[in-house]
Coordinates of C-alpha atoms in Angstrom, one line a residue:
M1332 CA -0.4 -12.1 -4.0
T1333 CA -4.1 -11.4 -3.8
S1334 CA -5.2 -7.8 -4.1
T1335 CA -8.7 -6.5 -3.4
L1336 CA -10.9 -7.6 -6.2
D1337 CA -12.8 -4.9 -8.0
L1338 CA -15.7 -6.9 -9.5
A1339 CA -18.3 -4.2 -9.7
L1340 CA -20.0 -4.9 -13.1
T1341 CA -21.5 -2.4 -15.4
R1342 CA -24.2 -3.7 -17.7
D1343 CA -22.5 -3.7 -21.1
G1344 CA -25.7 -3.1 -23.1
E1345 CA -25.0 -6.0 -25.4
G1346 CA -27.1 -8.5 -23.5
T1347 CA -24.0 -10.5 -22.2
P1348 CA -25.2 -12.7 -19.3
L1349 CA -24.0 -11.5 -15.9
Y1350 CA -22.1 -14.7 -15.2
M1351 CA -20.1 -14.3 -18.4
Q1352 CA -19.3 -10.7 -17.4
L1353 CA -18.1 -11.9 -14.0
A1354 CA -16.0 -14.6 -15.7
R1355 CA -14.5 -12.0 -17.9
S1356 CA -13.7 -9.7 -15.0
L1357 CA -12.1 -12.5 -13.0
R1358 CA -10.1 -13.7 -16.1
D1359 CA -8.8 -10.2 -16.6
H1360 CA -7.9 -9.8 -12.9
I1361 CA -6.0 -13.1 -13.0
S1362 CA -4.2 -12.4 -16.2
G1363 CA -3.2 -9.0 -14.9
G1364 CA -1.5 -10.6 -11.9
G1365 CA -4.2 -9.8 -9.4
I1366 CA -4.2 -13.4 -8.1
D1367 CA -1.1 -15.5 -8.3
P1368 CA -1.3 -19.0 -9.9
G1369 CA -2.0 -21.6 -7.2
S1370 CA -3.8 -19.0 -5.0
A1371 CA -7.2 -19.6 -3.6
L1372 CA -10.2 -17.7 -5.1
P1373 CA -12.4 -15.9 -2.5
S1374 CA -15.5 -17.8 -1.5
E1375 CA -18.7 -17.7 -3.5
R1376 CA -20.3 -15.6 -0.7
D1377 CA -17.4 -13.0 -0.8
L1378 CA -17.5 -12.9 -4.6
S1379 CA -21.2 -12.4 -4.5
E1380 CA -20.8 -9.4 -2.2
M1381 CA -18.0 -7.9 -4.2
A1382 CA -19.8 -8.2 -7.5
G1383 CA -23.3 -7.5 -6.2
L1384 CA -24.5 -10.7 -7.8
S1385 CA -26.4 -13.8 -6.6
R1386 CA -24.4 -16.8 -5.6
V1387 CA -26.1 -18.8 -8.4
T1388 CA -24.6 -16.3 -10.9
V1389 CA -21.2 -16.4 -9.2
R1390 CA -21.3 -20.2 -9.3
K1391 CA -22.0 -20.1 -13.1
G1392 CA -19.2 -17.7 -13.6
I1393 CA -16.7 -19.8 -11.7
K1394 CA -17.8 -22.9 -13.6
Q1395 CA -17.2 -21.1 -16.9
L1396 CA -13.5 -20.4 -15.8
I1397 CA -13.1 -24.0 -14.6
D1398 CA -14.3 -25.3 -18.0
E1399 CA -11.7 -22.9 -19.6
G1400 CA -9.0 -24.3 -17.4
V1401 CA -8.4 -20.9 -15.7
L1402 CA -9.5 -22.2 -12.4
I1403 CA -9.4 -25.6 -10.7
R1404 CA -11.6 -27.0 -7.9
K1405 CA -10.1 -29.1 -5.3
Q1406 CA -12.5 -31.3 -3.3
G1407 CA -12.8 -30.0 0.2
S1408 CA -10.3 -27.2 -0.3
G1409 CA -11.9 -24.6 -2.6
T1410 CA -11.3 -23.1 -6.0
F1411 CA -7.8 -22.1 -7.1
V1412 CA -6.1 -20.3 -10.0
A1413 CA -4.6 -23.0 -12.2
R1414 CA -0.8 -23.1 -12.6
R1415 CA 0.7 -23.3 -16.0
I1416 CA 3.2 -26.1 -16.0
E1417 CA 6.4 -25.5 -17.9
A1418 CA 7.9 -28.8 -19.0
P1419 CA 11.5 -28.7 -20.4
G1420 CA 11.5 -29.8 -24.0
T1421 CA 15.1 -31.1 -23.9
K1422 CA 15.1 -33.1 -20.7
L1423 CA 14.3 -36.8 -20.6
S1424 CA 12.3 -37.2 -17.4
S1425 CA 9.2 -39.0 -16.1
F1426 CA 5.8 -37.5 -15.3
S1427 CA 6.2 -38.7 -11.7
D1428 CA 9.7 -37.0 -11.3
D1429 CA 8.4 -33.8 -12.8
T1430 CA 5.4 -33.7 -10.6
R1431 CA 7.4 -34.3 -7.4
S1432 CA 9.9 -31.6 -8.4
R1433 CA 7.0 -29.1 -8.3
G1434 CA 6.1 -30.2 -4.8
E1435 CA 3.0 -32.2 -5.9
D1436 CA 2.1 -35.8 -5.4
P1437 CA 1.8 -37.9 -8.6
G1438 CA -0.9 -40.4 -9.1
V1439 CA -2.1 -42.9 -11.6
V1440 CA -5.5 -44.5 -12.6
W1441 CA -4.9 -47.6 -14.7
I1442 CA -7.0 -48.1 -17.8
Y1443 CA -5.2 -51.4 -18.8
K1444 CA -2.0 -53.2 -17.9
S1445 CA -1.2 -56.4 -19.7
Y1446 CA 1.1 -58.4 -22.0
A1447 CA 0.2 -58.8 -25.7
L1448 CA 1.6 -58.9 -29.2
P1449 CA 2.3 -55.6 -30.9
T1450 CA 0.5 -54.2 -33.8
E1451 CA 2.6 -53.7 -37.0
E1452 CA 2.8 -50.0 -36.2
E1453 CA 4.0 -50.7 -32.7
A1454 CA 6.5 -53.3 -33.8
A1455 CA 8.0 -50.9 -36.3
A1456 CA 8.2 -48.1 -33.7
L1457 CA 10.0 -50.4 -31.3
G1458 CA 12.2 -52.1 -33.9
V1459 CA 10.9 -55.6 -33.1
T1460 CA 8.9 -58.3 -34.9
V1461 CA 5.2 -58.7 -34.5
S1462 CA 5.8 -61.9 -32.6
T1463 CA 7.7 -60.1 -29.9
R1464 CA 5.8 -60.1 -26.6
V1465 CA 5.2 -56.5 -25.3
A1466 CA 3.7 -54.9 -22.2
R1467 CA 0.9 -52.6 -23.1
L1468 CA 0.0 -49.9 -20.6
G1469 CA -2.8 -47.3 -20.5
R1470 CA -3.2 -44.9 -17.7
V1471 CA -4.4 -41.5 -16.6
R1472 CA -1.7 -39.3 -14.9
L1473 CA -2.6 -37.2 -11.9
A1474 CA -0.9 -34.4 -10.1
G1475 CA -2.4 -33.4 -6.7
G1476 CA -5.4 -35.6 -7.6
E1477 CA -6.1 -33.6 -10.8
P1478 CA -6.0 -35.5 -14.2
L1479 CA -3.5 -33.9 -16.5
A1480 CA -2.6 -36.5 -19.1
I1481 CA -3.5 -39.9 -20.7
E1482 CA -0.6 -42.1 -21.6
H1483 CA -0.6 -45.3 -23.8
A1484 CA 2.8 -47.0 -23.7
V1485 CA 4.2 -50.1 -25.3
I1486 CA 7.4 -51.7 -23.9
P1487 CA 9.1 -54.9 -25.1
A1488 CA 8.4 -57.5 -22.3
M1489 CA 12.1 -58.2 -21.9
F1490 CA 12.5 -54.8 -20.4
M1491 CA 9.4 -55.1 -18.2
P1492 CA 9.2 -58.7 -16.9
D1493 CA 7.0 -58.0 -13.9
L1494 CA 3.9 -55.8 -14.2
D1495 CA 3.0 -56.3 -10.6
S1496 CA 6.0 -54.2 -9.6
L1497 CA 4.9 -51.2 -11.7
G1498 CA 3.7 -48.3 -9.5
D1499 CA 3.1 -44.7 -10.6
S1500 CA 6.4 -44.4 -12.4
L1501 CA 7.3 -46.4 -15.5
Y1502 CA 10.9 -45.1 -15.5
Q1503 CA 11.4 -46.1 -11.9
A1504 CA 10.2 -49.7 -12.7
L1505 CA 12.5 -49.8 -15.8
D1506 CA 15.4 -48.6 -13.6
A1507 CA 14.7 -51.3 -11.1
H1508 CA 15.2 -53.9 -13.9
G1509 CA 18.3 -52.1 -15.2
H1510 CA 16.7 -50.6 -18.2
R1511 CA 16.1 -46.9 -17.5
P1512 CA 16.0 -44.8 -20.7
T1513 CA 19.0 -42.5 -21.3
S1514 CA 18.0 -40.9 -24.6
G1515 CA 15.1 -40.5 -26.9
T1516 CA 13.0 -38.5 -29.3
Q1517 CA 9.8 -36.7 -28.8
R1518 CA 7.2 -35.0 -31.1
V1519 CA 4.6 -32.6 -29.8
R1520 CA 1.6 -31.3 -31.8
A1521 CA -1.5 -29.3 -31.0
S1522 CA -4.9 -31.0 -31.3
L1523 CA -8.4 -31.1 -29.9
A1524 CA -9.8 -33.4 -27.2
T1525 CA -12.1 -36.2 -28.3
P1526 CA -15.3 -36.7 -26.2
T1527 CA -13.6 -39.6 -24.4
E1528 CA -10.4 -37.7 -23.7
A1529 CA -12.4 -34.7 -22.5
G1530 CA -14.4 -36.8 -20.1
I1531 CA -11.2 -38.4 -18.7
L1532 CA -9.3 -35.1 -18.4
C1533 CA -12.3 -33.2 -17.0
V1534 CA -12.3 -30.6 -19.8
Q1535 CA -14.8 -29.6 -22.5
Q1536 CA -15.0 -31.5 -25.7
N1537 CA -12.7 -30.0 -28.4
S1538 CA -10.5 -28.3 -25.7
E1539 CA -6.9 -27.8 -26.7
V1540 CA -4.6 -30.7 -26.0
L1541 CA -1.0 -31.6 -26.7
R1542 CA -0.4 -34.9 -28.4
I1543 CA 3.0 -36.3 -27.6
E1544 CA 4.8 -39.2 -29.2
R1545 CA 7.9 -40.4 -27.4
R1546 CA 10.5 -43.1 -28.2
T1547 CA 13.3 -43.7 -25.7
R1548 CA 16.4 -45.9 -25.8
V1549 CA 18.7 -47.6 -23.4
P1550 CA 22.5 -47.1 -23.7
D1551 CA 23.0 -49.9 -26.3
G1552 CA 20.5 -48.1 -28.6
S1553 CA 17.6 -50.5 -28.2
I1554 CA 14.2 -48.8 -28.1
V1555 CA 12.7 -49.4 -24.7
E1556 CA 9.5 -47.4 -24.9
F1557 CA 7.0 -46.2 -27.4
T1558 CA 4.4 -43.9 -25.8
R1559 CA 1.6 -41.7 -27.1
S1560 CA 0.2 -39.2 -24.7
V1561 CA -2.5 -36.5 -24.5
Y1562 CA -1.7 -33.6 -22.2
R1563 CA -4.1 -30.8 -21.2
G1564 CA -3.3 -27.8 -23.3
D1565 CA -4.7 -25.4 -20.7
R1566 CA -2.1 -26.6 -18.1
Y1567 CA 1.0 -27.5 -20.1
E1568 CA 3.7 -25.6 -22.0
F1569 CA 6.8 -27.3 -23.4
V1570 CA 9.8 -24.9 -23.2
T1571 CA 13.1 -25.3 -25.0
E1572 CA 16.2 -23.2 -24.2
L1573 CA 17.9 -21.8 -27.3
D1574 CA 21.6 -21.1 -27.8
V1575 CA 23.2 -19.0 -30.5
V1576 CA 25.2 -21.1 -32.9

């Protein structure tokens, strides 16, 4: 739903720049349900007429909300209200499967993809020796072309003998070799984006992110995956259903 936007601004007397007043008005309108998540924002020209502001001021206000993660800009399509993604905290699933279940196309930008020997920490996490060959994978995860997460995974090479067959889904590739994970543990903690992470995820430095550490197992109990990820905190929520004992 998109109702008529009432963006007429009153000078607040506190010297707040007009673009910030516009951003606040839009933010309040969105949080109040005036524009549904995923809906398009009116054009800069329309917003300029509604608020009685220059298009330069409107553009700055929109950028402020994009930087905050309230809005997202899709090249060639316009500006949209960002969706909050609710990820189930008790379900073992892949980023690609979750993205497709929301009706979006998953994508990947590879940072590195190679075989190597594990560090002592990685070997301990996987339950292997430091002389065990592993596949080390680093990638940016996209949904609808938007970067949402950075993943760094280490997998014993015996479970991933062919890196050339690896597409956008690690679990699909593991499944093709008969090693799809069936159980695991995951830890999630709040953190702040480093300058490098902020640049990759298109957010401001020190924006809120979720750091996730995941270890998964195949049916015989062997650890098949040790992954550390950084997810955008402005887009993701991990939700767990609770039952009364």
